Amino acid sequence: MSKPGLFITFEGIDGSGKSTQAKRLAAHLQSQGRDVVLTREPGGSTGAEEIRALVLQGDPERWSAETEILLFTAARRDHLERTINPALAAGKVVICDRFADSTRMYQGLSRGDLRPVVDTLHSLMIGREPDLTLLIDMDPELGLSRALSRQTADERFEAFGAGLQAQMRRGFLDLAAEFPDRFRVIDGNQPLDQVTADVLTTVQSALS
Ligand code: Z5A
């Protein structure tokens, strides 16, 4: 019998090491013979990558908070239809660097309390949660310094600074408490290899 698909997401503040850990987890599962799709948000499909450029580059003030929620949700819907759902239906493991929890945090909290709008749109247009969410939790100052040490075009949210990082960290920990069945919190302040070891142990126990 073929193995069922598994949907794993990584969440956390900017610079927490999600992308690095997502790549390492993908390589590990592939070495065990699992068919893996490594993807990211915003993005992960042709249309969603186009929307990524709209939300992460250019003058952020050209979008109202509500329009921004619609753009992130539109990108997610396309990603789900074209990349995530087909891969899960084919029994693959989908590893996604950020998903709907990021919208709950960044769009739900950073420009006023818009979480109810985010949740309503989510249930209308997305309607699914990951099987497992790994929250890489870490000191906000350290995360910011790591994120700023990289030069990328997608600088929109890094510009919000340490205050937003601290608010997002608290928010992500609250989300982990809100969805305890699927969230696992990993200590991202540790050396890279130790974080990877914790990620692999956590995923292994979820797979079994
Ligand atoms: N966003 C949103 O607002 N709403 C949404 O719905 C979604 C996203 C889905 C995407 O930016 C932005 O979009 C994001 C939220 C918003 N912005 N913020 N904030 P992105 O995709 O460009 O970036 P990111 O998702 O925030 O992640 P990142 O900046 O790429 O960082 P990361 O993936 O968490 O970390 P990393 O790239 O793996 O590591 C950063 C550096 O630290 C790198 O040099 C590593 O080698 C190093 N590192 C990592 N771990 C360690 C440890 N343990 N020790 C030492 N050094 C380490």
Coordinates of C-alpha atoms and ligand atoms in Angstrom, one line a residue:
M1 CA 0.0 0.0 0.0
S2 CA 1.4 3.5 -0.8
K3 CA 2.3 5.8 2.1
P4 CA -0.1 8.7 2.8
G5 CA 1.0 12.3 2.2
L6 CA 2.3 14.4 5.0
F7 CA 2.1 18.2 5.2
I8 CA 4.8 19.8 7.4
T9 CA 5.3 23.5 7.9
F10 CA 8.1 25.6 9.5
E11 CA 7.1 28.8 11.2
G12 CA 9.0 31.3 13.3
I13 CA 10.3 34.9 13.3
D14 CA 12.5 36.2 10.5
G15 CA 16.0 34.7 10.6
S16 CA 15.1 31.8 13.0
G17 CA 16.6 29.2 10.7
K18 CA 13.4 27.9 9.1
S19 CA 14.8 27.7 5.5
T20 CA 18.0 26.0 6.6
Q21 CA 16.1 23.4 8.7
A22 CA 13.5 22.8 6.0
K23 CA 16.2 22.0 3.5
R24 CA 18.0 19.7 6.0
L25 CA 14.8 17.9 6.8
A26 CA 14.0 17.4 3.1
A27 CA 17.4 16.0 2.4
H28 CA 17.1 13.6 5.4
L29 CA 13.7 12.3 4.4
Q30 CA 14.8 11.9 0.8
S31 CA 17.8 9.8 2.0
Q32 CA 15.2 7.6 3.7
G33 CA 13.4 7.1 0.4
R34 CA 10.5 9.5 0.9
D35 CA 9.3 11.5 -2.0
V36 CA 9.6 15.2 -0.8
V37 CA 8.4 18.5 -2.1
L38 CA 10.2 21.4 -0.5
T39 CA 8.3 24.7 -1.0
R40 CA 7.8 28.1 0.6
E41 CA 5.3 30.9 1.1
P42 CA 4.6 33.4 -0.2
G43 CA 5.3 31.5 -3.4
G44 CA 5.7 27.9 -4.3
S45 CA 3.8 28.0 -7.6
T46 CA 4.2 30.2 -10.7
G47 CA 1.3 32.6 -9.8
A48 CA 2.1 32.7 -6.1
E49 CA 5.7 33.6 -6.9
E50 CA 4.4 36.6 -8.9
I51 CA 2.3 37.6 -5.9
R52 CA 5.4 37.2 -3.7
A53 CA 7.1 40.0 -5.6
L54 CA 4.0 42.2 -5.2
V55 CA 3.9 41.8 -1.4
L56 CA 7.6 41.7 -0.5
Q57 CA 9.0 44.3 -2.8
G58 CA 8.3 47.9 -3.6
D59 CA 6.5 50.5 -1.4
P60 CA 4.5 48.5 1.2
E61 CA 2.2 51.5 1.8
R62 CA 0.5 50.9 -1.6
W63 CA -1.5 48.0 0.0
S64 CA -4.0 48.5 2.7
A65 CA -3.9 45.9 5.5
E66 CA -7.0 44.2 4.1
T67 CA -5.7 44.1 0.5
E68 CA -2.5 42.6 1.8
I69 CA -4.5 39.8 3.5
L70 CA -6.2 39.1 0.2
L71 CA -2.9 39.0 -1.7
F72 CA -1.3 36.5 0.7
T73 CA -4.5 34.4 0.7
A74 CA -4.6 34.5 -3.1
A75 CA -1.0 33.3 -3.3
R76 CA -1.8 30.5 -0.8
R77 CA -4.9 29.3 -2.7
D78 CA -2.8 29.0 -6.0
H79 CA 0.0 27.3 -4.1
L80 CA -2.5 24.8 -2.6
E81 CA -4.2 24.1 -5.9
R82 CA -1.1 23.7 -8.0
T83 CA 1.6 22.4 -5.7
I84 CA 0.5 21.2 -2.2
N85 CA -2.7 19.3 -2.9
P86 CA -1.4 17.4 -5.9
A87 CA 1.8 16.4 -4.0
L88 CA -0.2 15.2 -1.0
A89 CA -2.6 13.3 -3.2
A90 CA 0.4 11.5 -4.7
G91 CA 1.6 10.4 -1.2
K92 CA 4.5 12.9 -1.0
V93 CA 5.8 14.7 2.0
V94 CA 5.3 18.4 1.6
I95 CA 7.7 20.7 3.6
C96 CA 6.6 24.3 3.5
D97 CA 8.7 27.3 4.7
R98 CA 5.8 29.3 6.3
F99 CA 2.0 28.8 5.7
A100 CA -1.2 30.2 7.1
D101 CA 0.2 30.7 10.6
S102 CA 2.4 33.4 9.2
T103 CA -0.7 35.3 7.9
R104 CA -2.3 34.9 11.3
M105 CA 0.8 36.6 12.8
Y106 CA 2.0 39.1 10.3
Q107 CA -1.3 40.3 8.8
G108 CA -3.4 39.4 11.8
L109 CA -1.3 41.3 14.4
S110 CA 1.1 43.8 12.9
R111 CA -1.4 46.4 11.5
G112 CA -4.1 46.2 14.2
D113 CA -6.2 43.2 15.3
L114 CA -7.2 41.6 12.0
R115 CA -7.0 38.0 13.1
P116 CA -10.8 37.5 12.6
V117 CA -10.5 38.7 9.0
V118 CA -7.6 36.4 8.4
D119 CA -9.4 33.4 10.0
T120 CA -12.6 34.0 8.0
L121 CA -10.8 34.2 4.7
H122 CA -8.8 31.2 5.6
S123 CA -11.8 29.0 6.3
L124 CA -13.4 30.2 3.1
M125 CA -10.5 29.9 0.7
I126 CA -7.9 27.6 2.2
G127 CA -9.7 25.3 4.7
R128 CA -6.8 23.1 5.6
E129 CA -4.1 23.1 8.3
P130 CA -0.7 21.3 8.2
D131 CA -0.4 17.9 9.8
L132 CA 2.7 19.1 11.7
T133 CA 4.0 22.6 12.4
L134 CA 7.6 23.1 13.6
L135 CA 7.9 26.4 15.4
I136 CA 11.6 27.4 15.5
D137 CA 11.5 29.7 18.6
M138 CA 14.4 32.0 19.3
D139 CA 15.6 35.3 20.7
P140 CA 14.2 38.1 18.6
E141 CA 17.4 40.2 18.6
L142 CA 19.4 37.3 17.4
G143 CA 16.9 36.5 14.7
L144 CA 16.9 40.1 13.4
S145 CA 20.7 40.2 13.3
R146 CA 20.8 37.0 11.3
A147 CA 18.1 38.2 8.9
L148 CA 19.8 41.6 8.4
S149 CA 23.1 39.9 7.6
R150 CA 21.6 38.6 4.4
Q151 CA 21.1 40.9 1.4
T152 CA 17.9 40.0 -0.4
A153 CA 15.3 42.0 -2.4
D154 CA 12.5 40.8 -0.1
E155 CA 13.3 43.3 2.7
R156 CA 9.8 44.4 3.5
F157 CA 9.3 42.8 6.9
E158 CA 12.9 43.0 8.1
A159 CA 12.4 46.8 8.0
F160 CA 9.8 46.5 10.9
G161 CA 12.7 46.0 13.4
A162 CA 13.1 44.4 16.8
G163 CA 9.8 45.4 18.3
L164 CA 7.8 43.5 15.6
Q165 CA 10.2 40.5 16.0
A166 CA 9.4 40.4 19.7
Q167 CA 5.7 40.7 19.1
M168 CA 5.8 38.0 16.5
R169 CA 7.7 35.7 18.8
R170 CA 5.1 36.0 21.5
G171 CA 2.3 35.6 19.0
F172 CA 3.8 32.4 17.5
L173 CA 4.2 30.9 21.0
D174 CA 0.5 31.8 21.7
L175 CA -0.4 30.0 18.4
A176 CA 1.5 26.9 19.5
A177 CA -0.6 26.9 22.6
E178 CA -3.8 27.4 20.6
F179 CA -3.1 24.5 18.3
P180 CA -1.2 22.0 20.5
D181 CA -2.1 19.0 18.4
R182 CA -0.1 20.0 15.4
F183 CA 2.5 22.5 16.8
R184 CA 5.9 21.4 18.2
V185 CA 8.3 24.1 19.5
I186 CA 12.0 23.7 18.7
D187 CA 14.7 25.8 20.5
G188 CA 16.3 27.7 17.7
N189 CA 18.9 29.4 19.9
Q190 CA 21.0 26.2 19.8
P191 CA 23.8 25.4 17.3
L192 CA 22.6 24.5 13.8
D193 CA 23.3 20.8 14.1
Q194 CA 21.5 20.5 17.5
V195 CA 18.4 22.3 16.1
T196 CA 18.5 19.8 13.2
A197 CA 18.7 16.9 15.6
D198 CA 15.6 18.1 17.4
V199 CA 13.7 18.6 14.2
L200 CA 14.5 15.1 13.0
T201 CA 13.5 13.5 16.3
T202 CA 10.2 15.4 16.3
V203 CA 9.4 14.5 12.7
Q204 CA 10.4 10.9 13.2
S205 CA 8.0 10.5 16.1
A206 CA 5.2 12.2 14.0
L207 CA 5.8 9.8 11.1
S208 CA 5.7 6.8 13.3
Ligands
Z5A1 N1 4.8 36.8 5.4 C1 3.7 37.4 5.7 O1 3.7 38.5 6.2 N2 2.5 36.7 5.7 C2 2.4 35.4 5.2 O2 1.4 34.9 5.1 C3 3.7 34.8 4.8 C4 4.8 35.5 4.9 C5 3.6 33.4 4.3 C6 8.9 36.1 3.8 O3 10.2 36.4 3.9 C7 8.2 37.3 4.6 O4 6.8 37.2 4.3 C8 8.4 37.1 6.0 C9 6.9 37.1 6.6 C10 6.1 37.5 5.4 N3 9.1 38.2 6.5 N4 9.4 38.4 7.7 N5 9.6 38.6 8.7 P1 11.3 35.4 3.4 O5 10.8 34.2 2.9 O6 12.2 36.2 2.6 O7 12.0 35.2 4.8 P2 11.6 34.5 6.1 O8 10.6 33.5 5.9 O9 11.3 35.5 7.1 O10 12.9 33.7 6.6 P3 14.4 34.1 6.4 O11 14.7 35.5 6.6 O12 14.8 33.5 5.1 O13 15.0 33.4 7.6 P4 14.9 31.9 8.1 O14 14.5 31.0 7.0 O15 14.2 31.8 9.3 O16 16.4 31.6 8.4 P5 17.6 30.9 7.5 O17 17.6 31.6 6.2 O18 17.6 29.5 7.6 O19 18.8 31.4 8.4 C11 19.2 32.8 8.5 C12 20.8 32.8 8.7 O20 21.1 32.3 10.0 C13 21.5 32.0 7.7 O21 22.8 32.6 7.5 C14 21.8 30.7 8.5 O22 23.0 30.0 8.1 C15 21.9 31.2 9.9 N6 21.5 30.2 10.9 C16 20.3 29.5 10.9 N7 20.2 28.8 12.0 C17 21.3 29.0 12.8 C18 21.8 28.5 14.0 N8 21.1 27.6 14.7 N9 22.9 29.0 14.5 C19 23.6 29.9 13.8 N10 23.3 30.4 12.6 C20 22.1 29.9 12.1

